[in-house]
PDB file of C-alpha atoms in Angstrom:
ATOM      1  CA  UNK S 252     -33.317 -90.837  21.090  1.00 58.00           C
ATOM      2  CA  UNK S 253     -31.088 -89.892  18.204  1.00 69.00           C
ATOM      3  CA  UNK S 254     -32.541 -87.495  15.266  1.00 74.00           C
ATOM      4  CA  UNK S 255     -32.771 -88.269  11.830  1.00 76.00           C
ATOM      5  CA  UNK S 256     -30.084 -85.787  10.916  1.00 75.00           C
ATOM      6  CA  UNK S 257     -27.220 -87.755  12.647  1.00 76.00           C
ATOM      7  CA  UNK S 258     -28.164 -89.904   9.845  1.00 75.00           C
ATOM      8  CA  UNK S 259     -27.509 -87.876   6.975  1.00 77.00           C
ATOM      9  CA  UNK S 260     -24.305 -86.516   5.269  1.00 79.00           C
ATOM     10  CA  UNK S 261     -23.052 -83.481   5.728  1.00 76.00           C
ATOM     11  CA  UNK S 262     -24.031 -81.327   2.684  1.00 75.00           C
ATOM     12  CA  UNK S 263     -21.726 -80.173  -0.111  1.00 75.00           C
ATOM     13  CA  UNK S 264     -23.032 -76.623  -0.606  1.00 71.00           C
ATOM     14  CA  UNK S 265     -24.386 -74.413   1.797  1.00 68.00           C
ATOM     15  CA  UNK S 266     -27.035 -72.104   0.538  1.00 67.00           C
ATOM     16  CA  UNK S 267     -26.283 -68.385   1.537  1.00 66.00           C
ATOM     17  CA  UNK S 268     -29.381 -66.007   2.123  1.00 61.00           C
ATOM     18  CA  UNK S 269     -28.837 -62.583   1.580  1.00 60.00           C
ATOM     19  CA  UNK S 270     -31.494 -59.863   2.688  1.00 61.00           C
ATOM     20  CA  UNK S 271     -32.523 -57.437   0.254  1.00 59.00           C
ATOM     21  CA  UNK S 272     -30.529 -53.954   0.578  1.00 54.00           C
ATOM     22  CA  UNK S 273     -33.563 -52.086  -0.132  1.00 55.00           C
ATOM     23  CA  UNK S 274     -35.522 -53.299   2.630  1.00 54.00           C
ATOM     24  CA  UNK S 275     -32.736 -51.491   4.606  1.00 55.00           C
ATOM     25  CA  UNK S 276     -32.723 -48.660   2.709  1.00 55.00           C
ATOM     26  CA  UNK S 277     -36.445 -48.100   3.216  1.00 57.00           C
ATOM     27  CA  UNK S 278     -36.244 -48.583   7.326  1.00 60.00           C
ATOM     28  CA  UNK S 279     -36.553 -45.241   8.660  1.00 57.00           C
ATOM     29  CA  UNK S 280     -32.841 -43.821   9.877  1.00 57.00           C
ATOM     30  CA  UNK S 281     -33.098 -41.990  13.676  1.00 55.00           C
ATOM     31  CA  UNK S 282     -31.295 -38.630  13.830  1.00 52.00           C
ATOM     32  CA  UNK S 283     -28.330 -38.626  15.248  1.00 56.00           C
ATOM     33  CA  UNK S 284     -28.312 -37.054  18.944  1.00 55.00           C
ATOM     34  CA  UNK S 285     -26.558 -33.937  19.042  1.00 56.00           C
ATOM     35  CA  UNK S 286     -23.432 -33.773  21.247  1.00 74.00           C
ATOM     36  CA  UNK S 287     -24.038 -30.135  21.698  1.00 79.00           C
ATOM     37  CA  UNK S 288     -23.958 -29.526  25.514  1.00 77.00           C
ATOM     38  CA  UNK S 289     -27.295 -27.137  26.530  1.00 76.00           C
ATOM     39  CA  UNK S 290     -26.523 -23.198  26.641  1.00 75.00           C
ATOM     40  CA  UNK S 291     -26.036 -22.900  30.698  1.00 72.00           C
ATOM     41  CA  UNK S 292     -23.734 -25.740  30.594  1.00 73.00           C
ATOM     42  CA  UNK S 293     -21.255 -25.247  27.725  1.00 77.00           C
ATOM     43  CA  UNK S 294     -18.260 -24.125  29.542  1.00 74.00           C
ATOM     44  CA  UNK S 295     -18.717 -26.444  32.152  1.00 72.00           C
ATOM     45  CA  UNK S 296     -18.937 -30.109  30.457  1.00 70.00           C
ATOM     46  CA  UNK S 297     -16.299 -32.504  30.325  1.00 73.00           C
ATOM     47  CA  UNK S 298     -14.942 -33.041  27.817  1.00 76.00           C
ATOM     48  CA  UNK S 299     -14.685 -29.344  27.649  1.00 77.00           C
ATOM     49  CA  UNK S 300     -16.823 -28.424  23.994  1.00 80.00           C
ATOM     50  CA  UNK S 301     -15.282 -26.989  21.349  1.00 81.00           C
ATOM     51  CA  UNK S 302     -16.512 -26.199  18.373  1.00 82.00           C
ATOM     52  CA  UNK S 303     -14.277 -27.012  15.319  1.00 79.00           C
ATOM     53  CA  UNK S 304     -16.524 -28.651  12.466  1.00 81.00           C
ATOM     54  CA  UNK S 305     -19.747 -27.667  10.886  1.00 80.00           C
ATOM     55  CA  UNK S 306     -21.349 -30.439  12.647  1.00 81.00           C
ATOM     56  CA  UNK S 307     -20.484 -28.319  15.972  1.00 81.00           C
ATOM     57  CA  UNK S 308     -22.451 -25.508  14.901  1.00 81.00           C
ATOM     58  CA  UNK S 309     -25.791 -27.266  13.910  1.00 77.00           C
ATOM     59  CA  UNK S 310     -26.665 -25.122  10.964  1.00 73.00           C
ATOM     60  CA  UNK S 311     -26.463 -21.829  13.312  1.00 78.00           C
ATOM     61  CA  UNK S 312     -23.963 -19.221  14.391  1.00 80.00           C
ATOM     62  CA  UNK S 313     -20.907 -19.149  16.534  1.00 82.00           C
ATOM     63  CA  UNK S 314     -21.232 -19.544  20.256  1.00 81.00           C
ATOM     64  CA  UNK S 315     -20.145 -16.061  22.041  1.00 79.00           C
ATOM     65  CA  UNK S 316     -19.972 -17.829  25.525  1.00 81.00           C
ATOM     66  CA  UNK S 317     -16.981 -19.662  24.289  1.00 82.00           C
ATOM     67  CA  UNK S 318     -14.089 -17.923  23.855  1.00 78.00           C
ATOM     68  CA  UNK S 319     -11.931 -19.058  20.572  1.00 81.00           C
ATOM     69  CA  UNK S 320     -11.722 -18.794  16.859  1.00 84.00           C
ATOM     70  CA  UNK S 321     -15.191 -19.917  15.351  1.00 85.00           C
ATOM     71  CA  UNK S 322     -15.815 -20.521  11.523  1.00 84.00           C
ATOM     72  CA  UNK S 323     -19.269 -21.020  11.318  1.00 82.00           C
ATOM     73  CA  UNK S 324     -19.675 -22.224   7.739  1.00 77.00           C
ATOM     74  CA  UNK S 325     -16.326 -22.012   6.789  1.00 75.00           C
ATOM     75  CA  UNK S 326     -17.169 -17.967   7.355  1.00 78.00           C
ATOM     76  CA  UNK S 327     -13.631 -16.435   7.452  1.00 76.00           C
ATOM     77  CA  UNK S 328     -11.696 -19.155   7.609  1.00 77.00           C
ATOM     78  CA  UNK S 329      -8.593 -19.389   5.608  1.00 74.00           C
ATOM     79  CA  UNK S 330      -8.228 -21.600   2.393  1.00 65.00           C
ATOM     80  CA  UNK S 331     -11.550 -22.293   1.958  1.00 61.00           C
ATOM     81  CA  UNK S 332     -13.745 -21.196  -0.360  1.00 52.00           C
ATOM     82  CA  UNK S 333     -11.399 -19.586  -2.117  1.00 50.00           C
ATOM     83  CA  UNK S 334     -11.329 -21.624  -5.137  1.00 50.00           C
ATOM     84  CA  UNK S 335      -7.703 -22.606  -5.085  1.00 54.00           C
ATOM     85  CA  UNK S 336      -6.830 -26.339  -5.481  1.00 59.00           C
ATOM     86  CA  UNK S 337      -3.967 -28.470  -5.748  1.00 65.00           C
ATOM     87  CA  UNK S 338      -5.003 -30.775  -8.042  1.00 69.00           C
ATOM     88  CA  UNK S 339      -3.257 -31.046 -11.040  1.00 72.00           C
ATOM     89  CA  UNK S 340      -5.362 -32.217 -13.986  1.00 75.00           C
ATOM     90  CA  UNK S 341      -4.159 -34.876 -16.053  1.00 77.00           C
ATOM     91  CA  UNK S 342      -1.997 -34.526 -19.532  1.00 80.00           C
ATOM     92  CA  UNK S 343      -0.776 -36.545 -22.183  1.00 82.00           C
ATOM     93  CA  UNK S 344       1.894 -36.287 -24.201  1.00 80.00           C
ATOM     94  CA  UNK S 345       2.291 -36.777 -28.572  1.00 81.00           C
ATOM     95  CA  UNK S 346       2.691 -40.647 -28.122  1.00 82.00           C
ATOM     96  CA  UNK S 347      -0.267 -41.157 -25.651  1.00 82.00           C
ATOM     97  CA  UNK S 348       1.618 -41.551 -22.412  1.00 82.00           C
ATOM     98  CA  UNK S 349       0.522 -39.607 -18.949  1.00 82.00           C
ATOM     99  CA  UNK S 350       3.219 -36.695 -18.557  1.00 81.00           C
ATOM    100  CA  UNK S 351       3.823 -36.224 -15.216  1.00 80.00           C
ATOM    101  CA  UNK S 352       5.443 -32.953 -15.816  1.00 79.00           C
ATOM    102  CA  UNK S 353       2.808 -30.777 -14.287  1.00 78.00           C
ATOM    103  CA  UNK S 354       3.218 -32.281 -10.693  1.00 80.00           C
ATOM    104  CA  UNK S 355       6.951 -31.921 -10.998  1.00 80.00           C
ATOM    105  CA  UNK S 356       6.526 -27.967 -12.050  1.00 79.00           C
ATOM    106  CA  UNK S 357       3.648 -26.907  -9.850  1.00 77.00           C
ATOM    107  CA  UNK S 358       4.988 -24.475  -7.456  1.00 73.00           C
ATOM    108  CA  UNK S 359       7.925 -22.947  -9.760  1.00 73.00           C
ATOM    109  CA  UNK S 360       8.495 -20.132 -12.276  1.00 73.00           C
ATOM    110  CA  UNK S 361       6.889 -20.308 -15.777  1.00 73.00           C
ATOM    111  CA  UNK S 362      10.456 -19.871 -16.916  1.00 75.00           C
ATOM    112  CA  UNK S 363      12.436 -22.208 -14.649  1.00 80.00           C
ATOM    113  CA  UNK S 364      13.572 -25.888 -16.718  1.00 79.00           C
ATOM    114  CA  UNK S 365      12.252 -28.704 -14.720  1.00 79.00           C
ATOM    115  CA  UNK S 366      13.502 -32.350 -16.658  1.00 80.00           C
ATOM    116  CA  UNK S 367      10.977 -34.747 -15.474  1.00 78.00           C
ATOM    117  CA  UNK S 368      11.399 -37.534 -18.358  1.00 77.00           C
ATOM    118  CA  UNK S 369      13.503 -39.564 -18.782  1.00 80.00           C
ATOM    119  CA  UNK S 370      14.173 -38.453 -22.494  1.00 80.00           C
ATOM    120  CA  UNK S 371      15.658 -35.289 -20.736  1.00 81.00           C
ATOM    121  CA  UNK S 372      19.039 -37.266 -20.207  1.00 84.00           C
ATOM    122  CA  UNK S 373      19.285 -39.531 -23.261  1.00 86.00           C
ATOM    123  CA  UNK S 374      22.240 -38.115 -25.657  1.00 84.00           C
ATOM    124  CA  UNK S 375      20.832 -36.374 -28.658  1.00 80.00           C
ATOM    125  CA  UNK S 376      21.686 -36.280 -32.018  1.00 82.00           C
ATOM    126  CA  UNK S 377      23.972 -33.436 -33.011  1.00 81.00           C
ATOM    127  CA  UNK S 378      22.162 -30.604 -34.801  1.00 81.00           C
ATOM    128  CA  UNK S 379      24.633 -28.602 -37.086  1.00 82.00           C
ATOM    129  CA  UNK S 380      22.187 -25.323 -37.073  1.00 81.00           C
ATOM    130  CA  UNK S 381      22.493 -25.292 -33.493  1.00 79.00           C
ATOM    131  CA  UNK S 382      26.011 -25.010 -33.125  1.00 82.00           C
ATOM    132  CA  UNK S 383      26.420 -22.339 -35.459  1.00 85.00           C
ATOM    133  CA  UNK S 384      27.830 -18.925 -34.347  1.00 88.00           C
ATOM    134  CA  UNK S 385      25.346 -15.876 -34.573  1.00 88.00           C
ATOM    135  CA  UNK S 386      25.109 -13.434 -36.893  1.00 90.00           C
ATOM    136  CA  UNK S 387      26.323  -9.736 -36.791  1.00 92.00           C
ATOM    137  CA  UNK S 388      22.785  -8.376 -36.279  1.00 94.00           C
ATOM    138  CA  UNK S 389      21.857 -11.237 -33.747  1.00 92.00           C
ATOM    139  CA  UNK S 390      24.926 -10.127 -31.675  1.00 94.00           C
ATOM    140  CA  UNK S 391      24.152  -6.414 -31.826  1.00 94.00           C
ATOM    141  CA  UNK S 392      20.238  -7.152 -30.889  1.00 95.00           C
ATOM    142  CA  UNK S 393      21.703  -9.034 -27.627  1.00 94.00           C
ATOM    143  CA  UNK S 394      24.044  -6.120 -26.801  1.00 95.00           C
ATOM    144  CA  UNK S 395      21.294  -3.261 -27.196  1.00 95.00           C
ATOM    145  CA  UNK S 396      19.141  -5.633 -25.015  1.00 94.00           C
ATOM    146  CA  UNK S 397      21.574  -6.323 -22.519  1.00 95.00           C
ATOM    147  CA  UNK S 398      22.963  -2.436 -22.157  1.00 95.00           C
ATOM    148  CA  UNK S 399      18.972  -1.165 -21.766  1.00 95.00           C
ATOM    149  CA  UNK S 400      18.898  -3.549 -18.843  1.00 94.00           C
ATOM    150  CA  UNK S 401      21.813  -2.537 -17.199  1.00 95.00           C
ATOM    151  CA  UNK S 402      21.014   1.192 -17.891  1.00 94.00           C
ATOM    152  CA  UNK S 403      17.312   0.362 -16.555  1.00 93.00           C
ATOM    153  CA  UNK S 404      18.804  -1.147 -13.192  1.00 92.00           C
ATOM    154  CA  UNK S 405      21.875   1.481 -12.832  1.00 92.00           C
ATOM    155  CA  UNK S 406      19.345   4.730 -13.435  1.00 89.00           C
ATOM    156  CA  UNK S 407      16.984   3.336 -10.590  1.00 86.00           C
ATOM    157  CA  UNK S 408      19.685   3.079  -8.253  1.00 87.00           C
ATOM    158  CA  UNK S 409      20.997   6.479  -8.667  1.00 85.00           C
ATOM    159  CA  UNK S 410      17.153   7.703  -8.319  1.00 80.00           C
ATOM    160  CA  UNK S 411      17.045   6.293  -4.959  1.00 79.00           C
ATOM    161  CA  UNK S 412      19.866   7.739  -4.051  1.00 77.00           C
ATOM    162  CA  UNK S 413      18.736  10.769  -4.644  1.00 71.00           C
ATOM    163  CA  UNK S 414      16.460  13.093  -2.210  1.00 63.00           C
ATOM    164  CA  UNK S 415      12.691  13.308  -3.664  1.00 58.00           C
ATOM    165  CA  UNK S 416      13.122  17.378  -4.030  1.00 48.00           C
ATOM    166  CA  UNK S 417      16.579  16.876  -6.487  1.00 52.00           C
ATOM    167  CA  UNK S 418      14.817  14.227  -8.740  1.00 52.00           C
ATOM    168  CA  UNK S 419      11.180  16.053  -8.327  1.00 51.00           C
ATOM    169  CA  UNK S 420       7.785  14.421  -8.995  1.00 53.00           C
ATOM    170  CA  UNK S 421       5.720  13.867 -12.006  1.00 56.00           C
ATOM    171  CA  UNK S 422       3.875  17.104 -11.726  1.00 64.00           C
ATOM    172  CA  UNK S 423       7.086  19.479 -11.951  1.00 68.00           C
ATOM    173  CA  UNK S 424       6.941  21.903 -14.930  1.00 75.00           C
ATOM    174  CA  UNK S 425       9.489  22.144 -17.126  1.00 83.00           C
ATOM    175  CA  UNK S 426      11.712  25.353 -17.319  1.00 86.00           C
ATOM    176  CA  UNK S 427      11.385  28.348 -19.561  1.00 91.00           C
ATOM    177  CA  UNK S 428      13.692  30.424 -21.851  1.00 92.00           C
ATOM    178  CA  UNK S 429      12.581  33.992 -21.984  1.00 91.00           C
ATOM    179  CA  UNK S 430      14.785  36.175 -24.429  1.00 89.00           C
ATOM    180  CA  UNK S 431      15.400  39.834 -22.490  1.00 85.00           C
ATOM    181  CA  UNK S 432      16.549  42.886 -24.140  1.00 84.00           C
ATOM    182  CA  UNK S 433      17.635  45.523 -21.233  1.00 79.00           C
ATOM    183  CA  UNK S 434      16.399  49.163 -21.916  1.00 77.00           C
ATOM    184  CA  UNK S 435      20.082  50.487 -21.302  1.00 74.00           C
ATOM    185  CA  UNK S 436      22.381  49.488 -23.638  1.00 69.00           C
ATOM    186  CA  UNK S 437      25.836  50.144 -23.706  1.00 69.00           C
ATOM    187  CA  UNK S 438      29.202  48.555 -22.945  1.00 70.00           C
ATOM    188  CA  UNK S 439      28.920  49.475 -19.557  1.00 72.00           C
ATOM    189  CA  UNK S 440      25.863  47.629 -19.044  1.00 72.00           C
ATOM    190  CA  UNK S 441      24.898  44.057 -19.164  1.00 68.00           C
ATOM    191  CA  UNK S 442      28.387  43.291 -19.832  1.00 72.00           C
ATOM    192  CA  UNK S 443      28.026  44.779 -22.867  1.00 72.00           C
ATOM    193  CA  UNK S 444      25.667  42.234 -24.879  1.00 77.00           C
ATOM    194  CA  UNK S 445      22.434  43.610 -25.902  1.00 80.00           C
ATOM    195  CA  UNK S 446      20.217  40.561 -25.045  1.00 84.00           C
ATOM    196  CA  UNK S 447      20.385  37.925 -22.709  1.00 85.00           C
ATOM    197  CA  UNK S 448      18.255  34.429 -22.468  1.00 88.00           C
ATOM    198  CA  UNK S 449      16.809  33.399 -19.132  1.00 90.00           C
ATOM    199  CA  UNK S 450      16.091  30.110 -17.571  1.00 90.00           C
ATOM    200  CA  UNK S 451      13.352  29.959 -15.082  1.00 90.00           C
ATOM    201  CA  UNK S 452      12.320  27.126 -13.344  1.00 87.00           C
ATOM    202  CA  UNK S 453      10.532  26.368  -9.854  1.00 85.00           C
ATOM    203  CA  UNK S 454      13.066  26.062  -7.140  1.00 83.00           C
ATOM    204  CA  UNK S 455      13.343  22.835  -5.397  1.00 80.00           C
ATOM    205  CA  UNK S 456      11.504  22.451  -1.789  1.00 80.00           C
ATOM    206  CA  UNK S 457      13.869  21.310   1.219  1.00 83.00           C
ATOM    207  CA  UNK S 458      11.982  18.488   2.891  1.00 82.00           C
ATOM    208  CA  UNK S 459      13.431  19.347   6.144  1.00 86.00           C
ATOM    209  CA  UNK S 460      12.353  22.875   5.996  1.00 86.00           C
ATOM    210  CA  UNK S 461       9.803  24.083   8.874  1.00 87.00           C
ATOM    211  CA  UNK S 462       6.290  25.820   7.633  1.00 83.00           C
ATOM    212  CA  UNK S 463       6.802  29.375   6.765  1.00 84.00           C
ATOM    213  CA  UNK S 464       3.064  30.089   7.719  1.00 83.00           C
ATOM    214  CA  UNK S 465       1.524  29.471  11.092  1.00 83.00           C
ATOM    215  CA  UNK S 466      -1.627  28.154  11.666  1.00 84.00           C
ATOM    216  CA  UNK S 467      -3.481  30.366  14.648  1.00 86.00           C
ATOM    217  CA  UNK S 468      -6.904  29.501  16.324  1.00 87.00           C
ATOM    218  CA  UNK S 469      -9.291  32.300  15.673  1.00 87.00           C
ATOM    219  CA  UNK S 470     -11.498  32.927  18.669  1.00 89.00           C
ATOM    220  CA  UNK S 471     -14.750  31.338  18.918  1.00 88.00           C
ATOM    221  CA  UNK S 472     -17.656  33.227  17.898  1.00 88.00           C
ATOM    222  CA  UNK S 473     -20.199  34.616  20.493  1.00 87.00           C
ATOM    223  CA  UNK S 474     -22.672  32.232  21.578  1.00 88.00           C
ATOM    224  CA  UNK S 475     -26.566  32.445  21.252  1.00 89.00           C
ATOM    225  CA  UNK S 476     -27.799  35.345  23.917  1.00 88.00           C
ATOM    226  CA  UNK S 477     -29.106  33.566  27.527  1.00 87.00           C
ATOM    227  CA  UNK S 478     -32.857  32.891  27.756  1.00 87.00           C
ATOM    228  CA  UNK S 479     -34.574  35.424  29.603  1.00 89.00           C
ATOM    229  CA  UNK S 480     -35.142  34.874  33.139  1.00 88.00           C
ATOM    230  CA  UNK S 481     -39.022  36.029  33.857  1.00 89.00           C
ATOM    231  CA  UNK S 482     -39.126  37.603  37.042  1.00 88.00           C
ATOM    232  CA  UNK S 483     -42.328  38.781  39.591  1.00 87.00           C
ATOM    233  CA  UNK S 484     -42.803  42.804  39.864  1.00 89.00           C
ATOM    234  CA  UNK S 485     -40.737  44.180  42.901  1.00 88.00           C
ATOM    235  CA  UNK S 486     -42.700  44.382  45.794  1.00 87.00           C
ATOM    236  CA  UNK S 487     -41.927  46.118  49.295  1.00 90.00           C
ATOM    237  CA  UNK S 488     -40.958  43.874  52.151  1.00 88.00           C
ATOM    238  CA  UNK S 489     -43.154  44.366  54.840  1.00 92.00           C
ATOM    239  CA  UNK S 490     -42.413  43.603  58.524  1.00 93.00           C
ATOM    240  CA  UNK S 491     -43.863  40.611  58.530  1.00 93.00           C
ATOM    241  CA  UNK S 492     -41.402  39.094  55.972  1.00 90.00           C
ATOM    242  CA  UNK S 493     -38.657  40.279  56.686  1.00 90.00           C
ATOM    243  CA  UNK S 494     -39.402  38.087  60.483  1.00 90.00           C
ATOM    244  CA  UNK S 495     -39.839  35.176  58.396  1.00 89.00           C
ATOM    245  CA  UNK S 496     -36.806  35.309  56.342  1.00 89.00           C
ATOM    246  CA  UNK S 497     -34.806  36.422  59.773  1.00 86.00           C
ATOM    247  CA  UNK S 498     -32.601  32.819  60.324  1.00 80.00           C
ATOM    248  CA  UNK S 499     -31.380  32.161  63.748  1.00 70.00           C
ATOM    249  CA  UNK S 500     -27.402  31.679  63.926  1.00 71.00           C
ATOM    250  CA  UNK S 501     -26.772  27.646  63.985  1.00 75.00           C
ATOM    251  CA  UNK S 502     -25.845  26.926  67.376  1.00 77.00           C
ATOM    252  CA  UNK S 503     -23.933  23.281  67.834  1.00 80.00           C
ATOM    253  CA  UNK S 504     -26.037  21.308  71.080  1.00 79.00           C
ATOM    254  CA  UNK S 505     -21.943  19.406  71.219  1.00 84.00           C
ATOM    255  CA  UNK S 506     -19.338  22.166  70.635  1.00 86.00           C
ATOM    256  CA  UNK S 507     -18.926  25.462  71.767  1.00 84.00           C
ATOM    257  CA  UNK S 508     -14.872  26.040  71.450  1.00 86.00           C
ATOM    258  CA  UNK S 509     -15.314  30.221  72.232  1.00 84.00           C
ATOM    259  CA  UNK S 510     -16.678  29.006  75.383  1.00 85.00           C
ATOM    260  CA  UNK S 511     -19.849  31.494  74.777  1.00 84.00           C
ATOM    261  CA  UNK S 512     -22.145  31.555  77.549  1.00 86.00           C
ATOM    262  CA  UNK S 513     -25.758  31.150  75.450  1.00 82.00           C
ATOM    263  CA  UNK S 514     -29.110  31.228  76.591  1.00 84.00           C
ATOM    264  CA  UNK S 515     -31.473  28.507  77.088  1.00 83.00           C
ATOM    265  CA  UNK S 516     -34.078  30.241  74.487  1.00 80.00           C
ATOM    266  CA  UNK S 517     -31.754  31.299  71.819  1.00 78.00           C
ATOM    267  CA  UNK S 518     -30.489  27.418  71.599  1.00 77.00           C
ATOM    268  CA  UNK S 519     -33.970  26.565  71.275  1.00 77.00           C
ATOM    269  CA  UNK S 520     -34.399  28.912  69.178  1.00 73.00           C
ATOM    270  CA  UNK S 521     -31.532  27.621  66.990  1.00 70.00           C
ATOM    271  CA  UNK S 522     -32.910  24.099  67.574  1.00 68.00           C
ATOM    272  CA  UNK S 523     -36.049  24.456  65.666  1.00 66.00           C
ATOM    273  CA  UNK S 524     -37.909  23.098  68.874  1.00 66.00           C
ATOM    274  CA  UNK S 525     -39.894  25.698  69.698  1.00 59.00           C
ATOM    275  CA  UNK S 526     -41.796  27.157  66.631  1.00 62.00           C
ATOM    276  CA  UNK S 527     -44.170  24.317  66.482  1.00 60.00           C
ATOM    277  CA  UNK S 528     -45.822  25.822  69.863  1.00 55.00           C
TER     278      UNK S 528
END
């Protein structure tokens, strides 16, 4: 039996029904499981674990069963968080066009000439002012310039060359003059001038030189006295005690290398057999 629809022709247009996106939205989502092996078992699954993002870590800290290089929360680890970026912002130039010549300089000197436009090799016109030669104080403001440089670079060479006690520090006083007038005067003394002007400064300090003063250990001072030791009155030993603390020589029941002949009592005796009777 044929349908009614065999009957028919095929429609033009095909009407499309498209669920609402909110309805989706609304469905509850189910956690994702966790592929964070169980604490007995973290060395031992395959795939071995490592953790690398902050996924890994599930909000916690580092795993001391494992043994590598953890960053919990980026804690430690190097370029991040430090605020440093590589992206350069965008800038426009007088006529309204992007100028691309921040990406082109980023990573060079302040003072190095980077040409990024095309304008940078066009021929331009010829400016008179320019070309002109400089004047007679312009030159001598170059040359003091240029000789304080080379001075500047020539004097720290020679004060590395130098030993630290010939150049001295900071701290090193400056010398003295002190004017002396000797009480004999006279041709024969002094060399016959009547006063004489002295220059006194500290001595430089050889580096090398070993201490003049030796350090020696002074001896320990005496320690706190000894606790007294309490002792019972002196009594006299009676006859009785002095039995008891009588000890029998130890006699061996396996050697006997003097080959001493010894009685049957006194290794009893020696034993420790006997006294309980």
């Amino acid at each position: 039996m044929t349908s009614i629809s065999s009957f028919l022709p095929v429609p033009r247009q095909v009407e499309e029904v498209v669920e609402d996106a909110s309805d989706e939205e609304d469905k509850p989502v189910a956690p994702k499981e966790s592929k964070i092996p169980p604490y007995p078992r973290r060395n031992q699954a395959r795939p071995r674990f490592i953790p690398r993002n902050l996924a890994d870590f599930g909000d916690g800290g580092a795993y001391p069963e494992i043994g590598i290089n953890q960053f919990p929360l980026d804690m430690g680890r190097k370029g991040r968080g430090t605020g440093v970026s590589k992206t350069v912002a965008m800038r426009v130039d007088e006529e309204g066009n992007v100028d691309y010549a921040a990406v082109v300089k980023q990573g060079e000197k302040s003072s190095e000439i980077v040409h990024s436009a095309h304008s940078a090799v066009v021929e331009k016109p010829r400016d008179e002012k320019l070309l002109q030669r400089p004047s007679e104080e312009q030159e001598k403001e170059t040359a003091d310039r240029t000789r304080s440089a080379l001075e500047k670079i020539v004097q720290g060479k020679i004060a590395a060359a130098q030993p630290n006690s010939f150049r001295g520090s900071g701290n090193t006083p400056k010398p003295t003059y002190v004017k002396y007038t000797p009480a004999n005067g006279g041709a024969s003394h002094n060399s016959g001038s009547s006063q004489r002007i002295i220059r006194m400064m500290e001595a430089p300090v050889d580096p090398l030189e070993p201490p003049k003063f030796h350090q020696k250990k002074v001896p320990p001072a005496p320690p706190s006295p000894p606790a007294p030791v309490m002792h019972s009155p002196p009594r006299k030993l009676t006859a009785e005690d002095n039995k008891n603390w009588k000890i029998p020589p130890c006699v061996s029941n396996w050697k006997n290398n003097k080959g001493y002949t010894i009685p049957l009592d006194k290794r009893l005796a020696a034993d420790g057999r006997g006294r309980n009777k």
